Short mmCIF file of C-alpha atoms in Angstrom, two decimals:
data_model
loop_
_atom_site.label_atom_id
_atom_site.label_comp_id
_atom_site.label_asym_id
_atom_site.label_seq_id
_atom_site.Cartn_x
_atom_site.Cartn_y
_atom_site.Cartn_z
CA MET A 325 51.86 23.33 -19.83
CA ARG A 326 48.44 22.53 -18.34
CA ALA A 327 48.82 18.80 -19.02
CA LEU A 328 52.21 18.79 -17.29
CA ILE A 329 50.79 20.65 -14.29
CA ASP A 330 47.92 18.14 -14.03
CA ILE A 331 50.42 15.27 -13.87
CA GLN A 332 52.61 17.05 -11.30
CA GLN A 333 49.59 17.79 -9.11
CA LYS A 334 49.06 14.08 -8.60
CA LEU A 335 52.47 13.95 -6.96
CA PHE A 336 52.33 17.39 -5.34
CA PRO A 337 48.67 18.24 -4.58
CA ASP A 338 49.53 21.76 -3.39
CA LEU A 339 51.54 22.64 -6.50
CA LEU A 340 48.91 24.84 -8.17
CA LYS A 341 48.08 26.60 -4.92
CA VAL A 342 51.75 27.46 -4.38
CA MET A 343 52.12 28.63 -7.99
CA GLN A 344 49.11 30.91 -7.70
CA ARG A 345 50.37 32.39 -4.41
CA ARG A 346 53.85 33.04 -5.77
CA TYR A 347 52.48 34.51 -8.98
CA LYS A 348 50.23 36.83 -6.96
CA ILE A 349 53.14 38.02 -4.80
CA LEU A 350 55.44 38.63 -7.77
CA HIS A 351 52.66 40.39 -9.62
CA TYR A 352 52.00 42.74 -6.73
CA ILE A 353 55.70 43.50 -6.29
CA GLN A 354 55.79 44.48 -9.96
CA LEU A 355 52.83 46.83 -9.50
CA MET A 356 54.07 48.54 -6.34
CA GLN A 357 57.86 48.32 -6.59
CA PRO A 358 59.84 49.27 -4.65
CA ILE A 359 57.80 47.85 -1.77
CA GLY A 360 58.67 46.64 1.71
CA ARG A 361 57.85 43.18 3.04
CA ARG A 362 55.37 44.36 5.69
CA SER A 363 53.49 46.56 3.24
CA LEU A 364 53.39 43.66 0.78
CA ALA A 365 51.93 41.31 3.42
CA ASP A 366 49.26 43.86 4.40
CA ASN A 367 48.14 44.52 0.84
CA ILE A 368 47.89 40.93 -0.35
CA GLU A 369 46.45 39.77 2.98
CA LEU A 370 48.99 37.04 3.70
CA ALA A 371 50.77 36.33 6.98
CA GLU A 372 54.13 38.10 7.17
CA ARG A 373 55.95 34.82 7.88
CA ILE A 374 54.62 33.38 4.58
CA VAL A 375 55.65 36.49 2.69
CA ARG A 376 59.09 36.40 4.32
CA SER A 377 59.58 32.79 3.22
CA GLU A 378 58.48 33.52 -0.35
CA VAL A 379 60.61 36.66 -0.58
CA ASP A 380 63.64 34.63 0.49
CA PHE A 381 62.82 32.08 -2.21
CA PHE A 382 62.46 34.76 -4.91
CA ASN A 383 65.65 36.50 -3.85
CA LYS A 384 67.65 33.26 -3.80
CA ASN A 385 66.44 32.40 -7.31
CA GLY A 386 67.18 35.83 -8.75
CA LEU A 387 63.56 36.83 -9.37
CA ILE A 388 63.63 39.91 -7.12
CA GLU A 389 66.23 42.26 -5.73
CA VAL A 390 65.94 43.55 -2.16
CA THR A 391 67.27 47.07 -1.57
CA ALA A 392 67.04 49.66 1.21
CA LYS A 393 64.07 51.22 -0.62
CA GLY A 394 62.23 47.94 -0.97
CA MET A 395 61.87 44.99 -3.33
CA HIS A 396 61.66 45.12 -7.10
CA LEU A 397 61.59 42.50 -9.85
CA THR A 398 64.68 41.55 -11.79
CA ASN A 399 64.55 40.98 -15.56
CA ALA A 400 64.22 37.26 -14.83
CA GLY A 401 61.24 37.95 -12.57
CA ILE A 402 59.53 40.07 -15.21
CA GLU A 403 60.12 37.42 -17.87
CA LEU A 404 58.68 34.70 -15.62
CA LEU A 405 55.56 36.75 -14.92
CA ASN A 406 55.00 37.36 -18.63
CA GLN A 407 55.42 33.66 -19.41
CA LEU A 408 52.96 32.62 -16.71
CA ALA A 409 50.29 35.29 -17.30
CA ALA A 410 48.07 33.41 -19.78
CA PHE A 411 48.33 30.12 -17.89
CA MET A 412 47.50 31.67 -14.52
CA LYS A 413 44.50 33.42 -16.05
CA GLU A 414 43.22 30.07 -17.29
CA VAL A 415 43.73 28.13 -14.06
CA SER A 416 42.20 30.96 -12.02
CA GLY A 417 39.01 30.64 -14.04
CA PHE A 418 39.20 34.16 -15.48
CA SER A 419 38.85 32.97 -19.07
CA VAL A 420 35.54 31.30 -18.19
CA LEU A 421 34.42 34.36 -16.22
CA GLU A 422 35.25 36.64 -19.15
CA GLN A 423 33.21 34.47 -21.50
CA HIS A 424 30.21 34.49 -19.14
CA VAL A 425 30.26 38.29 -18.89
CA LYS A 426 30.80 38.62 -22.64
CA ASP A 427 27.77 36.43 -23.34
CA LYS A 428 25.59 38.14 -20.76
CA LEU A 429 26.28 41.68 -21.94
CA GLN A 430 26.61 40.74 -25.63
CA LEU A 431 30.05 42.33 -26.04
CA ASN A 432 32.88 41.82 -28.50
CA HIS A 433 35.55 41.54 -25.85
CA VAL A 434 35.82 41.34 -22.03
CA ILE A 435 38.93 41.48 -19.87
CA VAL A 436 38.79 40.60 -16.16
CA VAL A 437 41.65 41.40 -13.76
CA PRO A 438 42.08 39.96 -10.25
CA GLY A 439 40.73 41.67 -7.13
CA ASN A 440 38.15 44.25 -6.07
CA SER A 441 38.92 47.90 -6.81
CA ASP A 442 36.47 48.95 -4.09
CA GLU A 443 38.99 47.62 -1.56
CA HIS A 444 42.44 47.95 -3.14
CA ASP A 445 43.85 50.81 -5.21
CA TRP A 446 46.27 48.47 -6.96
CA VAL A 447 43.33 46.78 -8.71
CA LYS A 448 42.54 50.06 -10.49
CA GLN A 449 46.12 50.09 -11.65
CA GLU A 450 45.56 46.60 -13.03
CA LEU A 451 42.48 47.85 -14.89
CA GLY A 452 44.58 50.62 -16.36
CA LYS A 453 47.36 48.24 -17.31
CA ALA A 454 44.90 45.85 -18.98
CA CYS A 455 43.39 48.73 -20.95
CA ILE A 456 46.79 49.85 -22.24
CA HIS A 457 47.71 46.29 -23.20
CA TYR A 458 44.45 45.95 -25.15
CA LEU A 459 44.96 49.31 -26.87
CA LYS A 460 48.36 48.16 -28.11
CA THR A 461 46.72 45.20 -29.85
CA ILE A 462 44.21 47.31 -31.80
CA LEU A 463 45.69 50.76 -32.43
CA GLN A 464 47.19 51.76 -35.75
CA MET A 465 49.24 54.77 -36.76
CA LYS A 466 47.67 58.24 -36.63
CA GLN A 467 44.46 57.13 -34.95
CA THR A 468 42.46 59.31 -32.57
CA ILE A 469 41.61 58.24 -29.01
CA ALA A 470 38.92 60.08 -27.05
CA VAL A 471 38.96 59.72 -23.24
CA THR A 472 36.57 60.81 -20.50
CA GLY A 473 37.49 61.88 -16.99
CA GLY A 474 37.20 60.02 -13.69
CA THR A 475 39.31 57.86 -11.40
CA SER A 476 39.31 54.81 -13.70
CA MET A 477 40.57 56.92 -16.61
CA ALA A 478 43.21 58.43 -14.33
CA ALA A 479 44.43 54.88 -13.64
CA VAL A 480 44.64 54.20 -17.39
CA ALA A 481 46.72 57.35 -17.83
CA GLU A 482 49.00 56.31 -14.96
CA MET A 483 49.75 52.98 -16.64
CA MET A 484 50.26 54.42 -20.14
CA THR A 485 53.49 53.53 -21.98
CA PRO A 486 54.62 54.33 -25.55
CA PHE A 487 52.76 52.77 -28.48
CA ASN A 488 55.73 51.38 -30.37
CA GLY A 489 53.69 50.13 -33.31
CA ALA A 490 51.10 52.92 -33.40
CA THR A 491 52.90 56.23 -33.69
CA ASN A 492 51.50 59.76 -34.06
CA CYS A 493 48.21 58.98 -32.33
CA MET A 494 46.02 61.89 -31.26
CA PHE A 495 44.43 62.06 -27.79
CA VAL A 496 41.36 64.21 -27.18
CA PRO A 497 38.98 64.66 -24.21
CA ALA A 498 35.60 63.07 -24.91
CA ARG A 499 33.80 65.88 -23.08
CA GLY A 500 34.39 69.08 -21.16
CA GLY A 501 35.24 68.86 -17.51
CA LEU A 502 36.34 72.13 -15.95
CA GLY A 503 35.12 72.21 -12.37
CA GLU A 504 36.05 68.66 -11.36
CA ARG A 505 39.24 67.79 -9.46
CA VAL A 506 42.12 68.57 -11.80
CA GLU A 507 43.63 65.06 -11.71
CA ASN A 508 40.29 63.54 -12.77
CA GLN A 509 39.50 65.98 -15.58
CA ALA A 510 39.41 64.63 -19.12
CA ASN A 511 41.83 67.34 -20.28
CA THR A 512 44.43 66.42 -17.64
CA ILE A 513 44.12 62.70 -18.37
CA CYS A 514 44.31 63.35 -22.10
CA VAL A 515 47.60 65.28 -21.76
CA GLU A 516 49.18 62.64 -19.53
CA MET A 517 48.24 59.83 -21.91
CA ALA A 518 49.56 61.70 -24.94
CA LYS A 519 52.89 62.53 -23.32
CA LYS A 520 53.50 58.99 -22.09
CA ALA A 521 52.43 57.48 -25.43
CA HIS A 522 54.58 59.99 -27.37
CA GLY A 523 51.44 61.18 -29.16
CA GLU A 524 49.68 64.47 -29.89
CA TYR A 525 46.72 66.02 -28.07
CA ARG A 526 44.01 68.64 -28.42
CA LEU A 527 42.08 70.02 -25.44
CA LEU A 528 38.52 71.17 -24.80
CA TYR A 529 38.27 74.08 -22.37
CA VAL A 530 34.58 74.12 -21.49
CA PRO A 531 32.68 73.55 -18.22
CA ASP A 532 30.65 70.40 -17.61
CA PRO A 533 27.69 70.48 -17.28
CA ILE A 534 26.56 73.61 -19.11
CA SER A 535 23.30 75.50 -19.67
CA GLU A 536 21.43 75.12 -22.98
CA GLU A 537 21.97 78.77 -23.83
CA SER A 538 25.71 78.56 -23.17
CA TYR A 539 25.94 75.29 -25.09
CA GLN A 540 24.49 76.75 -28.29
CA SER A 541 26.89 79.67 -28.06
CA ILE A 542 30.02 77.64 -27.25
CA ILE A 543 29.66 75.01 -29.97
CA GLU A 544 29.70 77.75 -32.62
CA GLU A 545 33.11 78.97 -31.51
CA PRO A 546 35.55 78.03 -34.34
CA SER A 547 38.21 76.57 -32.01
CA ILE A 548 35.62 74.50 -30.10
CA LYS A 549 33.92 73.40 -33.30
CA GLU A 550 37.20 72.13 -34.74
CA VAL A 551 38.03 70.05 -31.64
CA LEU A 552 34.47 68.67 -31.49
CA GLU A 553 34.79 67.37 -35.04
CA ILE A 554 37.99 65.54 -34.09
CA ILE A 555 36.34 64.11 -30.96
CA ARG A 556 33.26 62.84 -32.78
CA ASP A 557 35.42 61.16 -35.43
CA ALA A 558 37.57 59.33 -32.85
CA ASP A 559 38.67 55.82 -33.79
CA VAL A 560 38.63 54.65 -30.15
CA VAL A 561 36.66 55.95 -27.16
CA ILE A 562 37.67 55.02 -23.60
CA HIS A 563 35.30 55.85 -20.74
CA GLY A 564 34.30 54.99 -17.21
CA ILE A 565 30.90 54.09 -15.77
CA GLY A 566 29.79 55.88 -12.64
CA ASP A 567 27.22 55.34 -9.92
CA ALA A 568 24.35 57.72 -10.73
CA VAL A 569 23.84 59.41 -7.37
CA THR A 570 27.57 59.63 -6.64
CA MET A 571 28.22 61.27 -10.00
CA ALA A 572 25.32 63.70 -9.62
CA LYS A 573 26.63 64.85 -6.25
CA ARG A 574 30.19 65.10 -7.54
CA ARG A 575 28.99 67.37 -10.34
CA LYS A 576 27.00 69.44 -7.83
CA ALA A 577 23.62 68.73 -9.41
CA SER A 578 20.73 70.88 -8.23
CA LYS A 579 18.26 69.52 -5.70
CA ASP A 580 15.62 69.12 -8.43
CA VAL A 581 17.98 67.14 -10.66
CA LEU A 582 19.14 64.98 -7.76
CA ASN A 583 15.51 64.23 -6.85
CA LYS A 584 14.79 63.33 -10.47
CA ILE A 585 17.70 60.91 -10.51
CA VAL A 586 16.73 59.32 -7.18
CA ASP A 587 12.98 59.16 -7.96
CA GLY A 588 13.74 57.68 -11.37
CA ASN A 589 15.87 54.95 -9.76
CA ALA A 590 18.89 55.86 -11.87
CA VAL A 591 21.85 53.60 -11.10
CA SER A 592 24.51 54.46 -13.70
CA GLU A 593 26.05 57.45 -15.47
CA ALA A 594 28.20 57.81 -18.58
CA PHE A 595 28.72 60.71 -20.98
CA GLY A 596 26.31 62.86 -18.93
CA TYR A 597 23.43 60.36 -19.29
CA TYR A 598 21.81 58.78 -16.21
CA PHE A 599 20.29 55.31 -16.69
CA ASN A 600 17.94 53.17 -14.61
CA GLU A 601 18.33 49.39 -14.19
CA SER A 602 16.56 48.80 -17.51
CA GLY A 603 18.98 51.06 -19.34
CA GLU A 604 16.45 53.82 -19.89
CA VAL A 605 17.69 57.41 -19.81
CA ILE A 606 16.30 59.11 -16.68
CA HIS A 607 18.15 62.38 -17.07
CA LYS A 608 20.73 63.95 -19.37
CA VAL A 609 22.93 66.90 -18.57
CA ARG A 610 24.02 69.14 -21.41
CA THR A 611 27.71 68.54 -22.07
CA VAL A 612 30.05 69.60 -24.85
CA GLY A 613 31.59 66.50 -26.38
CA ILE A 614 30.59 62.98 -27.34
CA GLN A 615 26.90 62.10 -27.19
CA LEU A 616 25.54 58.55 -27.07
CA GLU A 617 24.53 58.64 -30.72
CA ASP A 618 28.13 59.49 -31.68
CA LEU A 619 29.30 56.13 -30.33
CA TYR A 620 27.59 54.30 -33.20
CA LYS A 621 30.21 55.77 -35.55
CA THR A 622 33.13 54.42 -33.50
CA ASP A 623 34.35 50.87 -34.08
CA CYS A 624 35.87 50.46 -30.61
CA VAL A 625 34.28 51.86 -27.43
CA ILE A 626 36.02 50.64 -24.28
CA ALA A 627 34.39 50.87 -20.84
CA VAL A 628 36.71 50.59 -17.83
CA ALA A 629 34.90 50.01 -14.53
CA GLY A 630 35.47 47.74 -11.55
CA GLY A 631 34.47 47.02 -7.97
CA LYS A 632 31.60 44.94 -6.64
CA SER A 633 29.65 48.15 -6.00
CA LYS A 634 29.79 49.00 -9.73
CA ALA A 635 28.13 45.77 -10.95
CA LYS A 636 24.63 47.26 -11.01
CA ALA A 637 25.86 50.36 -12.83
CA ILE A 638 27.76 48.28 -15.39
CA ASN A 639 24.74 46.08 -16.05
CA SER A 640 22.50 49.14 -16.41
CA TYR A 641 24.78 51.01 -18.82
CA PHE A 642 25.28 48.05 -21.15
CA LYS A 643 21.52 47.71 -21.66
CA GLN A 644 22.09 50.59 -24.09
CA GLY A 645 24.61 48.53 -26.02
CA LYS A 646 26.75 51.51 -27.08
CA SER A 647 30.13 50.12 -25.96
CA ASN A 648 31.59 46.85 -27.21
CA VAL A 649 34.54 46.23 -24.85
CA LEU A 650 34.51 45.98 -21.05
CA ILE A 651 37.58 45.93 -18.81
CA THR A 652 36.55 45.10 -15.26
CA ASP A 653 37.72 43.30 -12.14
CA GLU A 654 37.00 39.89 -10.67
CA SER A 655 34.62 41.15 -7.99
CA ALA A 656 32.43 43.14 -10.40
CA ALA A 657 32.38 40.27 -12.92
CA GLN A 658 31.32 37.72 -10.31
CA GLU A 659 28.59 40.04 -9.03
CA LEU A 660 27.35 40.60 -12.58
CA ILE A 661 26.98 36.86 -13.13
CA ARG A 662 25.54 36.17 -9.67
CA GLU A 663 23.03 39.02 -9.36
CA PHE A 664 22.17 39.89 -12.95
CA SER A 665 22.10 36.54 -14.73
CA LEU A 666 19.77 36.19 -17.67
#
């Protein structure tokens, strides 16, 4: 297809530009359907007259249907998007960007989606969708998936669909999380993923963080001990990467702990560990669940994190080398290459 496009561009210089614009519009309609024309124009930052013209084109060619509730893709529109996905990724330079990030962070696999999740919520949905698509390529029957909490994991749960080829999978929370907002708790996310994937789940009802004395007592509880064994033997771990100070404040860290994190120049957080730019652990909170050393036993550890503001945190966390897959967005990937090149 690329060779044909190159020939056509000599006759129609704007061909690729038009293709990319139309693909972007169709893609966004698919994400947000049903959606109105004005809302579509605002979110993809195109003039309403351009969107109106393209919507008319799509409608005339049977790619979308316009209803009182808004626009949505037809089966023909969905099929066209699927056929164009790989090609558009190549011409947009994402394949090259993925390889650069993969080489820089020494990872097994990198997936980059369009946009900046700092600015648009739909980009987080794209991160979630990309994560689910990747899971479907690696999961087998009766495997166990451990998931952390956070907004990125909530987006993964939102995009979850059944695993047709990987039935009877078990979902477990990677750590405790009582005390956070319910929708961002690992337990809540775990249940939503399991139900949408038609899988099983086990939950972990413990606060996070926890005192050392309470930790030693809780992990000896038979029901907790059983779930912890399942969690630590997970076949796949999916987690987010947080900004250190933001995460410390969200978890209501004490003034002393917050000072330690700030004074130690911590920039990232994952699994209760706070890392500086060199990847050194500045502080660790006691949590019930997966520890960094447990990740060595897992073949596939997937980090999902995007947004230009997360680039420093992503770079910091991967200095530890515990995860082998990164799903991120265009803005974070470009910042990683620009600001943290080798």
